[in-house]
């Protein structure tokens, strides 16, 4: 392995490691700042363990390249094996490189399945109250657990005795060459792909059938479809090991680190997305408010309609606009939370015992309008922030600031 390629890979390992730490840190910051310490759940604890495993995997990849020069017990002819002195430096590098590959592959597999467990816990919370989802989650736990155990069994029993995985002479066979083992590489890739398909099948139908606006629905569909990108990296890893492994034994380390990084980022994306979305909405709201205050002085409060909006009975006429649903998704982490047999919606922020539509984390009464309106009474939405609505918006132009209910 050339010195330039070695240094480039070392920079890549620690670069993506730092980026992964940043993403995970943003995850915990988002959780703490939005819901407080009491909001921590099992997936947050699992993610902490996953970060430790990911760090250990990166160290193994670094050792494979920086210390053992990318060497292992493969890519040798029988003549080369017989001629290699057991006391030589190359023997030492190949033996230790093979041992490090064994440890790195176990860490790689453990990390991926820990991240799958994070997804399952998150989906269990996200789909709470949706019919049949508890059974789907239970099946997912069984599938993820069984496939992880099967991957470990393949890793430990593909080569018997186990110490042949770092044997140099005679050749131990492909199954006992951890850097290029076809059986282990293909099996882990297949199990990883199948479990990713199952995990994606949990939220996607729920999002598709939800009453979210298409813009929000598309964002969620893309975010929860990140497993396709992870599968692509897993397949690339498998192909590169099987085709280039005998030329460059460090291929396993290269692609394991890359796939692990992508998996860590995708798993944390649903947690950090609301924070960035909230920041963007605040920026847009500030710009709109500034433009409104500078361009139109005829603004009035939502609950202070002008006199010409009062009908003959003394009640305000219902305006032609409807309550927007552009709220910060993710605050309650529920796509749908409708209890069977009633219209009660529960969440971390309380419950409303009224017929509801569930839209991106906001519930609004069916046909009840704005509190204080002719059709609303006191059972509608309780506005917790002030809004400035211009006369132009009441004529149908829907000019709103940030909506937050």
Coordinates of C-alpha atoms in Angstrom, one line a residue:
X1 CA 0.0 0.0 0.0
X2 CA 1.5 3.3 -1.0
X3 CA 2.3 6.0 1.5
X4 CA 0.0 8.5 -0.2
X5 CA -3.0 6.1 -0.2
X6 CA -2.3 5.3 3.4
X7 CA -2.3 8.9 4.5
X8 CA -5.4 9.7 2.5
X9 CA -7.3 6.8 4.2
X10 CA -6.2 7.9 7.6
X11 CA -7.5 11.4 7.0
X12 CA -10.7 10.0 5.8
X13 CA -11.1 7.7 8.8
X14 CA -10.7 10.5 11.3
X15 CA -12.6 13.1 9.2
X16 CA -15.8 11.0 9.0
X17 CA -15.3 10.1 12.7
X18 CA -15.4 13.7 13.6
X19 CA -18.4 14.4 11.4
X20 CA -20.2 11.4 13.0
X21 CA -19.5 12.8 16.5
X22 CA -20.9 16.2 15.4
X23 CA -24.1 14.6 14.1
X24 CA -24.6 12.6 17.3
X25 CA -23.9 15.6 19.4
X26 CA -26.6 17.6 17.5
X27 CA -29.0 14.7 18.1
X28 CA -28.6 15.0 21.9
X29 CA -28.6 18.8 21.8
X30 CA -31.9 18.7 19.9
X31 CA -33.4 16.2 22.4
X32 CA -32.3 18.2 25.4
X33 CA -33.3 21.6 24.1
X34 CA -36.7 20.5 22.8
X35 CA -38.0 18.1 25.4
X36 CA -35.5 18.2 28.3
X37 CA -33.6 15.5 30.0
X38 CA -36.7 13.5 30.8
X39 CA -37.2 13.0 27.0
X40 CA -34.3 10.6 26.8
X41 CA -35.4 7.1 25.6
X42 CA -33.9 3.7 24.9
X43 CA -32.8 4.7 21.4
X44 CA -30.6 7.5 22.9
X45 CA -28.9 5.0 25.2
X46 CA -28.4 2.6 22.3
X47 CA -26.9 5.4 20.2
X48 CA -24.4 6.1 22.9
X49 CA -23.2 2.4 22.8
X50 CA -23.2 2.6 19.0
X51 CA -20.9 5.6 19.0
X52 CA -18.4 3.7 21.2
X53 CA -18.5 0.7 18.9
X54 CA -18.1 2.9 15.9
X55 CA -15.0 4.5 17.5
X56 CA -13.5 1.1 18.1
X57 CA -14.2 0.1 14.5
X58 CA -12.4 3.2 13.2
X59 CA -9.4 2.4 15.4
X60 CA -9.3 -1.2 13.9
X61 CA -9.5 0.3 10.4
X62 CA -6.7 2.7 11.3
X63 CA -4.5 -0.2 12.6
X64 CA -5.1 -2.3 9.5
X65 CA -3.7 0.5 7.3
X66 CA -1.3 2.5 9.5
X67 CA 0.3 -0.3 11.5
X68 CA -0.2 -3.5 9.5
X69 CA 0.2 -1.9 6.1
X70 CA -3.0 -3.4 4.7
X71 CA -1.6 -6.9 4.9
X72 CA -3.5 -10.1 6.0
X73 CA -3.3 -13.8 5.4
X74 CA -4.7 -13.6 1.8
X75 CA -3.2 -12.5 -1.5
X76 CA -0.3 -15.1 -1.3
X77 CA 0.6 -18.1 -3.5
X78 CA 1.5 -21.4 -1.9
X79 CA 5.1 -20.8 -2.8
X80 CA 5.1 -17.4 -1.1
X81 CA 3.6 -18.9 2.0
X82 CA 6.1 -21.7 2.2
X83 CA 9.0 -19.3 1.7
X84 CA 7.9 -16.7 4.3
X85 CA 10.0 -16.8 7.5
X86 CA 7.8 -17.0 10.6
X87 CA 10.3 -14.6 12.3
X88 CA 10.1 -12.0 9.5
X89 CA 8.4 -8.6 9.7
X90 CA 6.0 -9.5 6.9
X91 CA 4.8 -12.6 8.9
X92 CA 4.2 -10.4 11.9
X93 CA 2.3 -7.8 9.9
X94 CA 0.1 -10.4 8.2
X95 CA -0.8 -12.3 11.3
X96 CA -1.7 -9.1 13.2
X97 CA -3.5 -7.7 10.2
X98 CA -5.7 -10.8 10.0
X99 CA -6.5 -10.6 13.8
X100 CA -7.4 -7.0 13.4
X101 CA -9.7 -7.8 10.5
X102 CA -11.5 -10.4 12.6
X103 CA -12.1 -7.8 15.4
X104 CA -13.1 -5.1 12.9
X105 CA -15.7 -7.3 11.2
X106 CA -17.3 -8.1 14.5
X107 CA -17.4 -4.4 15.4
X108 CA -18.8 -3.5 12.0
X109 CA -21.6 -6.1 12.3
X110 CA -22.4 -5.0 15.9
X111 CA -22.6 -1.4 14.9
X112 CA -25.0 -1.9 12.1
X113 CA -27.4 -4.0 14.2
X114 CA -27.2 -1.5 17.1
X115 CA -28.4 1.2 14.7
X116 CA -31.2 -1.1 13.5
X117 CA -32.3 -1.4 17.2
X118 CA -32.3 2.4 17.4
X119 CA -34.6 2.6 14.4
X120 CA -37.0 0.0 16.0
X121 CA -37.2 1.9 19.3
X122 CA -37.8 5.2 17.4
X123 CA -40.5 3.7 15.2
X124 CA -42.2 2.2 18.3
X125 CA -42.5 5.7 19.7
X126 CA -43.4 7.3 16.4
X127 CA -46.2 4.9 15.6
X128 CA -47.7 4.6 19.1
X129 CA -51.4 4.3 18.8
X130 CA -51.4 3.1 15.2
X131 CA -53.3 -0.2 14.8
X132 CA -51.2 -3.3 14.3
X133 CA -47.9 -1.5 14.7
X134 CA -47.0 -3.1 18.0
X135 CA -47.0 -6.5 16.3
X136 CA -44.9 -5.2 13.4
X137 CA -42.4 -3.8 15.9
X138 CA -42.3 -7.0 17.8
X139 CA -41.6 -8.9 14.6
X140 CA -38.9 -6.4 13.8
X141 CA -37.2 -7.0 17.1
X142 CA -37.2 -10.8 16.5
X143 CA -35.9 -10.4 13.0
X144 CA -33.1 -8.0 13.9
X145 CA -32.1 -10.1 16.9
X146 CA -32.1 -13.4 14.9
X147 CA -30.2 -12.0 12.0
X148 CA -27.5 -10.5 14.3
X149 CA -27.0 -13.8 16.1
X150 CA -26.8 -15.6 12.7
X151 CA -24.1 -13.1 11.5
X152 CA -22.1 -13.8 14.7
X153 CA -22.4 -17.5 14.2
X154 CA -21.1 -17.2 10.6
X155 CA -18.2 -15.1 11.9
X156 CA -17.2 -17.6 14.6
X157 CA -17.9 -20.9 12.8
X158 CA -17.1 -20.2 9.2
X159 CA -13.5 -21.2 10.0
X160 CA -12.8 -24.1 12.4
X161 CA -10.6 -24.0 14.4
X162 CA -11.0 -20.2 15.0
X163 CA -7.3 -19.4 15.1
X164 CA -6.9 -20.5 11.4
X165 CA -8.2 -17.1 10.6
X166 CA -4.7 -15.7 11.0
X167 CA -2.8 -18.8 9.7
X168 CA -0.3 -18.1 7.0
X169 CA 1.1 -21.5 6.0
X170 CA -0.4 -23.7 4.7
X171 CA -3.2 -21.7 3.1
X172 CA -6.3 -21.8 5.4
X173 CA -8.8 -21.4 2.6
X174 CA -11.1 -18.5 1.7
X175 CA -13.4 -19.0 4.6
X176 CA -10.5 -18.5 7.0
X177 CA -9.3 -15.3 5.3
X178 CA -11.2 -12.5 7.2
X179 CA -10.3 -9.8 4.8
X180 CA -11.8 -11.5 1.8
X181 CA -14.1 -14.2 3.2
X182 CA -16.8 -14.7 0.6
X183 CA -19.2 -16.4 2.9
X184 CA -19.1 -13.8 5.6
X185 CA -19.1 -10.8 3.3
X186 CA -22.0 -12.0 1.2
X187 CA -24.0 -13.3 4.2
X188 CA -23.7 -10.0 6.2
X189 CA -24.6 -8.0 3.1
X190 CA -27.8 -10.1 2.5
X191 CA -28.9 -9.9 6.1
X192 CA -28.2 -6.2 6.2
X193 CA -30.2 -5.6 3.1
X194 CA -33.2 -7.7 4.1
X195 CA -33.4 -6.1 7.6
X196 CA -33.2 -2.6 6.1
X197 CA -36.1 -3.4 3.8
X198 CA -38.1 -4.5 6.7
X199 CA -37.3 -1.4 8.8
X200 CA -38.2 0.9 5.9
X201 CA -41.5 -0.9 5.5
X202 CA -42.6 0.2 9.0
X203 CA -42.9 4.0 8.7
X204 CA -43.3 4.5 4.9
X205 CA -46.9 3.1 4.6
X206 CA -47.9 5.2 7.7
X207 CA -46.5 8.4 6.2
X208 CA -48.0 7.7 2.8
X209 CA -51.5 7.2 4.3
X210 CA -51.2 10.2 6.6
X211 CA -53.0 13.5 6.1
X212 CA -49.8 15.5 6.0
X213 CA -49.3 18.1 3.3
X214 CA -47.5 16.7 0.3
X215 CA -44.4 18.8 0.9
X216 CA -44.0 17.4 4.4
X217 CA -45.0 13.9 3.3
X218 CA -42.3 14.0 0.6
X219 CA -39.6 15.1 3.1
X220 CA -40.5 12.3 5.5
X221 CA -40.6 9.7 2.7
X222 CA -37.2 10.7 1.6
X223 CA -35.8 10.7 5.1
X224 CA -37.2 7.3 6.0
X225 CA -36.0 5.9 2.7
X226 CA -32.3 6.5 3.7
X227 CA -32.0 2.7 4.0
X228 CA -31.6 2.5 0.3
X229 CA -28.4 4.6 0.5
X230 CA -27.1 2.3 3.3
X231 CA -27.9 -0.7 1.2
X232 CA -26.0 0.8 -1.7
X233 CA -22.9 1.3 0.4
X234 CA -23.3 -2.3 1.7
X235 CA -23.4 -3.7 -1.8
X236 CA -20.4 -1.6 -2.9
X237 CA -18.5 -2.9 0.1
X238 CA -19.3 -6.5 -0.8
X239 CA -18.4 -6.0 -4.5
X240 CA -15.1 -4.2 -3.7
X241 CA -14.0 -6.9 -1.2
X242 CA -14.8 -9.7 -3.6
X243 CA -13.2 -8.1 -6.7
X244 CA -10.3 -6.1 -5.2
X245 CA -9.6 -7.9 -1.9
X246 CA -6.7 -9.9 -3.2
X247 CA -5.1 -6.8 -4.7
X248 CA -5.7 -4.6 -1.7
X249 CA -6.7 -6.4 1.5
X250 CA -7.6 -3.2 3.2
X251 CA -10.7 -2.8 1.0
X252 CA -12.7 -4.3 3.9
X253 CA -11.6 -1.6 6.2
X254 CA -12.2 1.2 3.7
X255 CA -15.8 0.4 2.9
X256 CA -16.7 -0.7 6.4
X257 CA -15.8 2.7 7.7
X258 CA -17.7 4.5 4.9
X259 CA -20.9 2.4 5.3
X260 CA -20.8 2.8 9.1
X261 CA -20.6 6.6 8.8
X262 CA -23.5 6.7 6.4
X263 CA -25.5 4.5 8.7
X264 CA -24.8 6.7 11.8
X265 CA -25.8 9.9 9.9
X266 CA -29.0 8.4 8.5
X267 CA -30.1 7.0 11.9
X268 CA -29.7 10.4 13.6
X269 CA -31.3 12.4 10.8
X270 CA -34.9 12.2 12.1
X271 CA -33.7 13.6 15.4
X272 CA -31.7 16.6 14.0
X273 CA -34.1 17.4 11.1
X274 CA -36.7 19.3 13.3
X275 CA -33.9 21.5 14.7
X276 CA -32.8 22.6 11.3
X277 CA -36.4 23.0 10.1
X278 CA -37.2 25.1 13.1
X279 CA -34.2 27.3 12.5
X280 CA -35.2 27.8 8.8
X281 CA -38.8 28.6 9.8
X282 CA -37.7 31.2 12.4
X283 CA -35.6 32.9 9.8
X284 CA -38.4 32.9 7.2
X285 CA -40.9 34.1 9.8
X286 CA -38.6 36.9 10.9
X287 CA -38.2 38.0 7.3
X288 CA -42.0 37.9 6.7
X289 CA -42.7 39.8 9.9
X290 CA -40.2 42.5 9.0
X291 CA -41.6 42.8 5.5
X292 CA -45.2 43.0 6.9
X293 CA -44.3 45.7 9.5
X294 CA -42.5 47.8 6.9
X295 CA -45.0 47.4 4.0
X296 CA -48.5 47.4 5.7
X297 CA -49.5 49.2 8.8
X298 CA -53.1 47.9 8.8
X299 CA -52.3 44.7 10.7
X300 CA -54.4 43.5 13.6
X301 CA -54.6 40.6 15.9
X302 CA -56.2 37.4 14.9
X303 CA -58.7 37.7 17.8
X304 CA -59.4 41.4 17.1
X305 CA -61.2 41.5 13.7
X306 CA -62.3 44.9 12.5
X307 CA -65.9 46.1 13.1
X308 CA -67.0 45.6 9.5
X309 CA -66.5 41.9 10.1
X310 CA -69.4 41.7 12.7
X311 CA -72.7 40.4 11.4
X312 CA -76.2 41.6 12.3
X313 CA -76.4 39.3 15.3
X314 CA -73.3 40.8 16.9
X315 CA -71.2 37.8 16.1
X316 CA -68.1 37.9 13.9
X317 CA -68.4 36.4 10.5
X318 CA -66.2 33.4 9.8
X319 CA -63.2 34.4 7.6
X320 CA -62.3 32.7 4.4
X321 CA -59.1 31.3 5.7
X322 CA -58.4 28.0 7.4
X323 CA -55.9 27.1 10.2
X324 CA -52.5 26.4 8.7
X325 CA -50.7 23.3 9.7
X326 CA -47.2 24.4 9.1
X327 CA -45.9 23.5 12.5
X328 CA -42.5 22.2 13.6
X329 CA -42.7 18.4 12.9
X330 CA -41.0 16.3 15.5
X331 CA -41.9 18.0 18.7
X332 CA -44.1 15.1 19.8
X333 CA -42.5 12.5 17.5
X334 CA -45.9 11.2 16.4
X335 CA -47.0 10.8 12.8
X336 CA -50.4 9.5 13.8
X337 CA -51.6 9.0 17.4
X338 CA -55.3 8.3 17.2
X339 CA -56.8 6.0 19.8
X340 CA -59.1 3.4 18.4
X341 CA -62.7 4.0 19.3
X342 CA -62.5 7.7 20.2
X343 CA -61.3 10.9 18.8
X344 CA -58.7 11.4 21.6
X345 CA -55.2 12.3 20.6
X346 CA -52.5 11.9 23.2
X347 CA -49.0 13.0 23.2
X348 CA -46.2 14.3 25.3
X349 CA -47.9 17.7 25.5
X350 CA -51.3 16.5 26.6
X351 CA -54.5 15.4 24.9
X352 CA -57.6 16.7 23.2
X353 CA -60.8 14.8 23.5
X354 CA -62.3 16.0 20.2
X355 CA -62.7 14.7 16.6
X356 CA -59.4 15.5 15.0
X357 CA -57.3 15.4 12.0
X358 CA -53.6 14.7 12.7
X359 CA -51.3 16.9 10.7
X360 CA -47.6 17.1 11.3
X361 CA -47.9 17.3 15.1
X362 CA -50.9 19.6 15.2
X363 CA -54.5 18.7 16.0
X364 CA -57.4 20.9 15.0
X365 CA -61.1 20.5 15.6
X366 CA -63.3 19.3 12.8
X367 CA -65.5 22.2 11.8
X368 CA -64.9 24.3 14.9
X369 CA -63.0 27.2 13.4
X370 CA -61.0 29.8 15.4
X371 CA -61.7 30.3 19.2
X372 CA -64.2 33.1 19.6
X373 CA -65.6 32.8 16.0
X374 CA -69.2 32.2 15.2
X375 CA -68.5 28.5 14.7
X376 CA -65.7 28.0 17.2
X377 CA -66.7 28.6 20.8
X378 CA -64.2 27.6 23.3
X379 CA -63.4 24.1 22.0
X380 CA -61.2 24.9 19.0
X381 CA -57.5 25.4 18.9
X382 CA -55.9 27.5 21.6
X383 CA -53.5 29.9 19.9
X384 CA -50.4 30.3 22.1
X385 CA -48.6 32.9 20.0
X386 CA -49.7 36.2 18.4
X387 CA -50.2 36.4 14.6
X388 CA -50.4 39.4 12.4
X389 CA -52.9 39.0 9.5
X390 CA -53.4 41.7 6.9
X391 CA -56.7 42.5 5.3
X392 CA -55.3 41.1 2.1
X393 CA -54.9 37.7 3.7
X394 CA -58.6 37.7 4.8
X395 CA -59.6 38.1 1.1
X396 CA -58.0 34.7 0.4
X397 CA -54.2 35.3 0.3
X398 CA -53.3 33.3 3.5
X399 CA -50.4 35.5 4.6
X400 CA -49.3 33.9 7.9
X401 CA -46.3 34.2 10.1
X402 CA -45.0 31.1 11.9
X403 CA -47.8 28.9 13.2
X404 CA -47.2 27.1 16.4
X405 CA -50.0 25.4 18.3

